[in-house]
Each structure stands twice: as C-alpha cells, then as structure tokens.
Amino acid sequence: MAIESDVVVVGGGLAGATAALSAARGGAHVHLISANESTLRQASGLIDALGYPVADADRGAEGGGAGADAAAGPLADPFAGVDDLPADHPYRLVGADALRKGLGLFDDAVGDLYRGGHTDRNALVATTSGRAKPTARYPRSMAPGLVSDERSTLLVGFEAATDFDAPLAAERLSAAGVPFDVDGVTVAFPGEYRADAAVTRLAHALERDEDAGGDRTTRQRLADRVRPHLDDDERVGFPAILGDSHVEEVRADLSERLGVEVFEVPTGPPSLPGIRLSDRLFEALDDAGVSMTTGTPVVDFETEEDGAGDDRIDRVFIDRNGARIPYAAEQFVLATGGLVGKGLGSDRERATEAVFGCHVPQPDDRMEWSEGGAFADHAFARFGVRIDGRGRPLDADRAPEFGNLTAAGGVVGGADVAREKSASGVSLATGLVAGRTAAEEV
Amino acid sequence: MDLRPGADSCYKCTSCDTSCPVAEVDDSFPGPKFQGPEQWRLKRKEDTEIDDSITGCSNCMRCDGACPSDVPLSQMHNTARGEYVDNQMTKLSREYLRNRILANYGTLAGIGSKVPRLTNAIMGNSLVQKLNERVLGITAERDFPEFADQTFRSWWKQRGGPNVESDEKRIAYFHGDYANYNTVEVAKALVRVYEAFGYEILVPDQRCSGTPMFANGMLDDARRSAAVNVESLGDAIEQGYDVVASCTSCSMALRQEYPELFDFEGTETVAANTYDALEYLLINENVIDPLSEVDAADHDIPDFAYHAPCHSRNQGLDRQAVELFRHLDGVDVADVGDSCSGISGTYGWKEEKYEYSMEIGEEMFEHMEHAAGETGMTECPTCSMQMEHGTGYEIDHPLQVLEAALVDTDVEI
C-alpha cells in the first residue's frame, strides 16, 4: 500500500510550488513533498526573470570576471534577452512563452501582495548592500522604493538588525549614480529587546504595535526617532521587517506618521518577504486542493517497466525518522534545487542528481569545474539535469530518463542563475511546464 | 554521542530562532541557535558550565524542522539539558522536585487513578491548587486533568482483549499514560476504528514514552522507561505487529528521540516500525472512499477548529487530518494556523512559564474563535488541554471523528 495521488512533486521551493499549482490547475490531484520548510522562507521575495545577458559568446572566456554582463548593464526587458541565451538554457528549451505564463501563474497566486505584472520590463530594486537589482516582480511593500523613482530618499537601519547598514547602502547607491539624493541613518529599535532579537520578534512588535514604554507604541516611537532625520526626504526605506502578514497596515501607519511614503528594502535570511511569499503560495496550493507533506526527505524510489520496455517511476519513499513511507503516483516532478538546495550532490569525482540519479552533464576533468575568479563563468554554476521542451530530464543519449518524470527549478542545468539574475524565472517557467506535462499525462 | 558534525553544519542563518515560540515571547531566552550549536561549542571548554537558560526551552522541537542544514538541534538541547540537570541542578531544590513530579506524571497517575473520584475531588480543590502553586510551583491557573473512572488497560482486560483476529493486519498499540488514565475515549476510538478495518490489536506492556522527561532533562528516568518500551515493542514487532501511537509526542519519542539519545538493542527497529495512528491507516487502508459516503450532518458531527501539534508538524503529519476530512461531507475542518499551542507538555504547567504559555497560545485561541466550529481537534493531549483552557471548547482527537463517521454509522468499509 501507499499514499496515492495523480502527481507527486518532490521539492517545496518556488519551482515545486509552481509545478504543483500548474498540475493542480490542469486537473490533477497533487501531493507536494518537501524535505524541509520551504526555502522560500530564506528568499528575498524578489522574483527575477533575467537581469543580465550572458550570451553564448561569453562562455569559456579566459578568466571570466564580471565580463560582458557587467559592461552590458542590466536588461530592460528580460523577454528580449531570451534569444541571445545559450541553446541549452532552460528558457530556450521551454520557450519565452513558458516564462510569460509562469509569471502569469505567479501573479494570479500572489494577487495584491506583488507588483510588476503591468509591464514586461524589469524594475530596479535597491538592496541592503546598496545595489540595484533588476527584477520582474517585487513585493508591493517595496514598490515606492524603486531606483527609477527620482524622489529623494532616507534609508533607516536598526542597531539590532545588523544586516542592513543604511548609511553604507546610501553611500553605495549614490556612488552608483542613482537619479535621486539618498541618505542613511541608524536608529535604535523602539522598546526593550535582546541585542540579538530575532527579526520576526521585531516584525511582530511593529505589527502588533506593542507598548514601547512611556505611553508610546512601537510605531509611534519609531516615527519619533526617524522624524528628526527626515529633512526634505520624500520617501523612507526600512529593512523588510515591517510586520509579518499585515505589512500594508504597518506601512500605511508609518507613512502617515512621517508624512512621506514608507517602503521596505529586501533583506537576507531569515526574510519576512520570503516568509510572506511562502505563506501566500502555500495558501494558494491549499485552495487548489494540493496535499502537502513537509519535513520529510525523499530517499528512495521504485520503478516498473511500461509496455514499451521503458522504466517508469512507480513510487517514491520518504524517510520519516527511520520509517520508509511510500508515495505512489502516475507522474512525478523533480524540483529539489541545485548544489545549494541539495538537489544535486557532489564529491571529489562527480556531481550527481540526488533522488533519481538522472544524468548531469559535466566536464570529465574536475579541474574544469571552476575558473579563477570568484564571480567567473564557472561550469559548476550550470550543472544540473538537461530537459526537453516538455520538461523531461534526458539521459546521456538525450532520451527521457523515465517515462513519467519532469524536472523544474534549480535542479535543471544550463543557466548560471546567480550571474544572470534568473533563478526565480527559471523556477516559474520550468515549474509551469513540468506541472503542465504531468497533468496532461494523468 | 558526537554532536560535532551537527554543530559544524550550522551556518548561522537563524531560521531556528525565528521558528522558536519561546524566544518570540520570552526576551530572556536566547533561542535554539544558542542552545544548540553555540552552547555545544562553549561547553567544549573545560570549566564552562551549561548556561541555565537551557531550562527555558520547551522541547517543542520546531527548530528541527526550520533548519535548512539538518542541524540536530533538539538532540543538542536534550543532551545539554540532561547534563545541566545531572551536574548543575540542586536535587533538593523546589524546581528539581517540581520538574521530577511533572516529568513522572505517569507514576502519580497510576496511584491517583486507583481512586479516580477521590483524586479528582482533591486535585480539583482550589485550596490544593493554590498549595501546589505555593509549595511546588505548579500553576493554579489550570484545572488538573480528570482521571477516567476506569483506565483503558482495565477496560481492555475486562473486554477480554481483541475482538478481531488476523495474521496479516496486526498493530501493537502504544497508548501512553494520558490515553490510559485520562482520555480513555481516544484509546477506545482507536480500538474501534482499527478493528473496523480488520486489525488485530495487541496492547503491550509499556511505560511513559519519555516526552515529559526529555523536556525536563530527566534522562535517567527516560532511559529506564525507554528500555522497557523498546524491549516490549521490539518483541511485538518480531511477532509481526507494527507499533501505532495515538499521541504524536509518543510517536515522536519512539521514532526520533530514542535513536538520538539511546542505543538499546532494537532501538532503530522500533523507530522504523512505529507510526502515528492516522498516518498508518492512510498508508495501508482506503479511508477516503468510505469517508466520502458519509454526510456528517446526518450524524451530528460538528465543524472543527484543528490545531496541528508541534510534534506532529515535526513528523510531517501536520496536514493529514485537514486533508483527510476534506472528504467528509458537511464538515468544515479549519486549520487554525502554524503557531505552537504554548503548553508544550509540562512547560505551561510551571508557575513561572504560565504567562508565556498563554502568550504563545494567543494566536491559536484567536484563530479558533474565528473558525466556524466550536469544537476543537488535535492529536496531542496537552495541546488539547491548552485549547480547552483558552477557549472553553470541547476537543476531539481525529480518531474520535473517524469513529463517529465510520464506526457509529453503517457505512461499508
């Protein structure tokens, strides 16, 4: 016996969630299995599609370095960059239309939480390190902070939240030539908290507007502390800890108290925008009738031969503290992430796909995995399974590995998502296709 | 036990700290990252004692699930707490005595349940409650759980054991202390539901799973209990029984804490063959089809506000009840969110923790009140206490709902 569904999706990040939603909208009963709480909770909450072009011509260039992409500057329109990508890039394989539909599925799932869907063009969002990141979608709470907006800006950091050095970020943005005046200031977070209080603790203090002593609430006191620094700034950016699920309420209140628009600057993990996005997507999955099991890794699988002599996956097994629990389905989606997400494993000899052992193209000589510079054009950055146009992982002879498996997200190779700024878009485009193919075959 | 690899796996992302319900309300508690990898490193140094903030941890184990790097946080906490209690806590202190009493609830319950009405009368007396708080530090805010007139084991014996015999479908029921002495109706529901599905049930010898002992650092007590359980359950497994528990903290202890803390012969076998009661049915039986035949409105089954206990969440079982009862027509089962109930077994019974416990539970109480039903549902007996304490609702176990839908009706299984 086994727990049965039409489609099993292995992996609970953005790609897994997208594939599950896509398959569920195609009419399938989906079971999503995630080894840990969703990695979205660590994510910035920005949804990039393609920020920098990394064309075929750049690949294998001596030394790499920031190279052509930095010189070329950020892409205004990610869709316009797709045709210049290498032929085995996931966008080329599943098509720009899949990216468009993947973003559409995302927009529909997150609703009013996000902005950016009105245009094909990238927005530039200021990060905590004072850079401008090209991104296709961004949380509504970050909308007033866009770098293309020319209003003068005050960035405010907290002594307790050391991830964001506001004066330094302001200095860097100025040096990068942003079209507005920007200053940074650090204030003490209102109220009495541990010096190393969790960001969620501070976020909840703002959301609940807790008593911050002296008959003043957290938000009142925060506004009091920021006001003297406000000069003639027209907007104020805080690290993204302005509440948990009621960020708009907190932002509206602070905006009113300060008399200028308030926005959030995306922060590193643990990230409130990532937690909010994760919550929203899993709500959408719940509404779509998707079943979910979290905290249990898939450790094994069984196949059966179909009539034509090809292998099909019959079931996967999760490990629940030593017990092996079988999950059977007609179709399976692999969305376990790349080298960082542990969907790919590696040792001194080989890089491998961790669950089904799918083929991972790579240089035979390990010395060719990487180049000299930290941000160079490394071969390992493109490691992953290769898929066909319907999302099926291919073996060394370019035939589907299994008759009923598709793959999505970081486990799919061929894209250097860190250099291109394309991680989310690749997850959305391949997730859409992987889920659609699975549902079609149920 | 070498915890070095686990400590080295931590890359300080602090996801565990944001998942910790205690750090959320108690500013003196430094959080799981400190209690785990950092405390472990500190105590490598000679002369460095374990920081007493370890006693603030409620052992909800949520940090385990939050960690993206598989750091064995709760194992580190259990180990550090055990060492703290053994080496640094005064055995004559009120705190030690109180914790020892709370941790060994089953022993006291065994005595108290011999004269259930008398015990209920004494423990329900407000003067006794005040005395408990003053002398022992057990909060007077909570009503002591009532003992059933007849224990489950006595009922089972009187009934003559199993009504169903089977060579293929056999489970050994780990009821734990609470379903034996207090919520006997949960244990009876398990028997009726499993027998309806054709299972032969064995009720093996057993002691407390150890959950309250781990939480209080009483590792010697836990080891003694575990030795009995592993031997008894191991024998049952050898005879072809799978172990099934109705309390998710009991199954958690048998599956995770035993292998992490003890190395009796058979510990791993018991872990690999132990299941939660609902989980086991869903793997092995078609529960959905018969459930889909039933209309709850015809059988007075109410709407429910469901809370997933932390120890069910950590086993990846937090969604199973909500997803299963979608198939039961006429019932709305609302998930009241992913917060901790706040009681964490013995934590919320401690006088100095009571306020924190209620503060943690606040979100759950609010969500329960917003949900359609005025009946709660959960797998955990102490979450159940907290849910009732905060809202006044009656709380059922999912097995009782299955009993009402599948056994008390004439639906064909």
mmCIF file of N, CA, C and O in Angstrom, chain A residues 14 27 38 41 72 82 90-92 116-117 126 138 145 166-167 216 218 233 288 305 321 324 377 386 396 421 424 440:
data_model
loop_
_atom_site.group_PDB
_atom_site.id
_atom_site.type_symbol
_atom_site.label_atom_id
_atom_site.label_comp_id
_atom_site.label_asym_id
_atom_site.label_seq_id
_atom_site.Cartn_x
_atom_site.Cartn_y
_atom_site.Cartn_z
ATOM 1 N N LEU A 14 10.209 27.484 -4.828
ATOM 2 C CA LEU A 14 9.377 28.179 -5.812
ATOM 3 C C LEU A 14 9.033 27.268 -6.996
ATOM 4 O O LEU A 14 7.896 27.263 -7.475
ATOM 5 N N GLY A 27 -5.972 19.902 -13.424
ATOM 6 C CA GLY A 27 -6.977 18.925 -13.018
ATOM 7 C C GLY A 27 -6.446 17.737 -12.229
ATOM 8 O O GLY A 27 -7.207 16.831 -11.890
ATOM 9 N N SER A 38 9.791 25.321 3.431
ATOM 10 C CA SER A 38 10.127 25.851 2.108
ATOM 11 C C SER A 38 11.323 26.801 2.148
ATOM 12 O O SER A 38 11.427 27.663 3.013
ATOM 13 N N ARG A 41 11.319 30.709 2.462
ATOM 14 C CA ARG A 41 11.419 31.470 3.701
ATOM 15 C C ARG A 41 12.786 32.139 3.858
ATOM 16 O O ARG A 41 12.939 33.058 4.647
ATOM 17 N N ALA A 72 27.559 45.268 -20.093
ATOM 18 C CA ALA A 72 26.318 45.464 -20.834
ATOM 19 C C ALA A 72 25.255 46.138 -19.974
ATOM 20 O O ALA A 72 24.311 46.711 -20.503
ATOM 21 N N VAL A 82 16.028 36.562 -24.163
ATOM 22 C CA VAL A 82 15.952 35.105 -24.186
ATOM 23 C C VAL A 82 16.652 34.499 -25.409
ATOM 24 O O VAL A 82 17.400 33.531 -25.302
ATOM 25 N N PRO A 90 17.520 26.766 -20.018
ATOM 26 C CA PRO A 90 16.119 26.334 -19.838
ATOM 27 C C PRO A 90 15.109 27.240 -20.556
ATOM 28 O O PRO A 90 14.103 26.749 -21.049
ATOM 29 N N TYR A 91 15.382 28.542 -20.606
ATOM 30 C CA TYR A 91 14.433 29.436 -21.290
ATOM 31 C C TYR A 91 14.332 29.101 -22.767
ATOM 32 O O TYR A 91 13.283 29.230 -23.387
ATOM 33 N N ARG A 92 15.481 28.728 -23.377
ATOM 34 C CA ARG A 92 15.466 28.366 -24.793
ATOM 35 C C ARG A 92 14.722 27.047 -24.989
ATOM 36 O O ARG A 92 14.062 26.832 -26.002
ATOM 37 N N GLY A 116 4.495 44.674 -10.467
ATOM 38 C CA GLY A 116 5.407 44.462 -11.584
ATOM 39 C C GLY A 116 4.748 43.766 -12.768
ATOM 40 O O GLY A 116 5.306 43.737 -13.860
ATOM 41 N N GLY A 117 3.560 43.209 -12.542
ATOM 42 C CA GLY A 117 2.894 42.453 -13.597
ATOM 43 C C GLY A 117 2.322 43.322 -14.714
ATOM 44 O O GLY A 117 1.885 42.805 -15.741
ATOM 45 N N ALA A 126 16.440 48.605 -4.922
ATOM 46 C CA ALA A 126 17.647 48.811 -4.114
ATOM 47 C C ALA A 126 17.736 47.708 -3.071
ATOM 48 O O ALA A 126 16.758 47.379 -2.402
ATOM 49 N N TYR A 138 8.083 42.334 -7.665
ATOM 50 C CA TYR A 138 8.585 42.734 -6.349
ATOM 51 C C TYR A 138 7.405 42.924 -5.413
ATOM 52 O O TYR A 138 6.294 43.268 -5.847
ATOM 53 N N GLY A 145 10.037 52.206 -3.400
ATOM 54 C CA GLY A 145 11.488 52.350 -3.279
ATOM 55 C C GLY A 145 12.247 52.158 -4.574
ATOM 56 O O GLY A 145 13.485 52.190 -4.567
ATOM 57 N N ALA A 166 22.426 51.143 6.846
ATOM 58 C CA ALA A 166 21.760 52.122 5.993
ATOM 59 C C ALA A 166 22.698 53.215 5.451
ATOM 60 O O ALA A 166 22.640 53.537 4.264
ATOM 61 N N PRO A 167 23.590 53.788 6.293
ATOM 62 C CA PRO A 167 24.493 54.820 5.740
ATOM 63 C C PRO A 167 25.380 54.263 4.626
ATOM 64 O O PRO A 167 25.601 54.935 3.610
ATOM 65 N N ARG A 216 3.934 55.289 24.774
ATOM 66 C CA ARG A 216 4.038 55.343 23.317
ATOM 67 C C ARG A 216 4.128 53.918 22.769
ATOM 68 O O ARG A 216 4.747 53.048 23.378
ATOM 69 N N THR A 218 5.179 51.067 19.636
ATOM 70 C CA THR A 218 6.387 50.827 18.841
ATOM 71 C C THR A 218 6.439 51.747 17.624
ATOM 72 O O THR A 218 7.464 52.380 17.343
ATOM 73 N N ASP A 233 13.409 64.754 2.736
ATOM 74 C CA ASP A 233 13.274 63.479 2.023
ATOM 75 C C ASP A 233 11.808 63.198 1.708
ATOM 76 O O ASP A 233 10.919 63.503 2.497
ATOM 77 N N ALA A 288 -6.067 25.097 -3.987
ATOM 78 C CA ALA A 288 -6.132 24.280 -5.205
ATOM 79 C C ALA A 288 -6.252 22.791 -4.869
ATOM 80 O O ALA A 288 -6.224 21.953 -5.768
ATOM 81 N N GLU A 305 8.444 -1.461 -15.350
ATOM 82 C CA GLU A 305 8.630 -1.329 -16.786
ATOM 83 C C GLU A 305 7.278 -1.100 -17.447
ATOM 84 O O GLU A 305 6.295 -1.749 -17.097
ATOM 85 N N ASN A 321 11.956 9.702 10.170
ATOM 86 C CA ASN A 321 12.690 9.209 11.342
ATOM 87 C C ASN A 321 12.934 7.705 11.274
ATOM 88 O O ASN A 321 12.690 6.993 12.241
ATOM 89 N N ARG A 324 10.162 4.133 6.319
ATOM 90 C CA ARG A 324 10.051 4.441 4.893
ATOM 91 C C ARG A 324 8.585 4.451 4.505
ATOM 92 O O ARG A 324 7.908 3.440 4.610
ATOM 93 N N ASP A 377 32.909 32.716 -14.959
ATOM 94 C CA ASP A 377 31.961 31.849 -15.657
ATOM 95 C C ASP A 377 32.279 30.396 -15.322
ATOM 96 O O ASP A 377 32.938 29.700 -16.082
ATOM 97 N N ARG A 386 19.485 18.036 -17.871
ATOM 98 C CA ARG A 386 19.027 18.721 -19.091
ATOM 99 C C ARG A 386 17.635 18.219 -19.418
ATOM 100 O O ARG A 386 17.355 17.022 -19.332
ATOM 101 N N ALA A 396 22.128 10.485 -21.166
ATOM 102 C CA ALA A 396 23.310 10.879 -21.937
ATOM 103 C C ALA A 396 23.050 10.783 -23.451
ATOM 104 O O ALA A 396 23.694 11.475 -24.247
ATOM 105 N N LYS A 421 20.859 36.617 -12.877
ATOM 106 C CA LYS A 421 19.693 37.027 -12.074
ATOM 107 C C LYS A 421 18.429 36.465 -12.715
ATOM 108 O O LYS A 421 17.570 37.202 -13.223
ATOM 109 N N SER A 424 14.468 32.874 -10.116
ATOM 110 C CA SER A 424 13.020 32.741 -9.925
ATOM 111 C C SER A 424 12.321 32.461 -11.247
ATOM 112 O O SER A 424 11.422 31.614 -11.323
ATOM 113 N N GLU A 440 -1.127 16.642 -17.986
ATOM 114 C CA GLU A 440 -1.611 16.164 -19.290
ATOM 115 C C GLU A 440 -1.567 14.647 -19.388
ATOM 116 O O GLU A 440 -2.350 14.037 -20.092
#
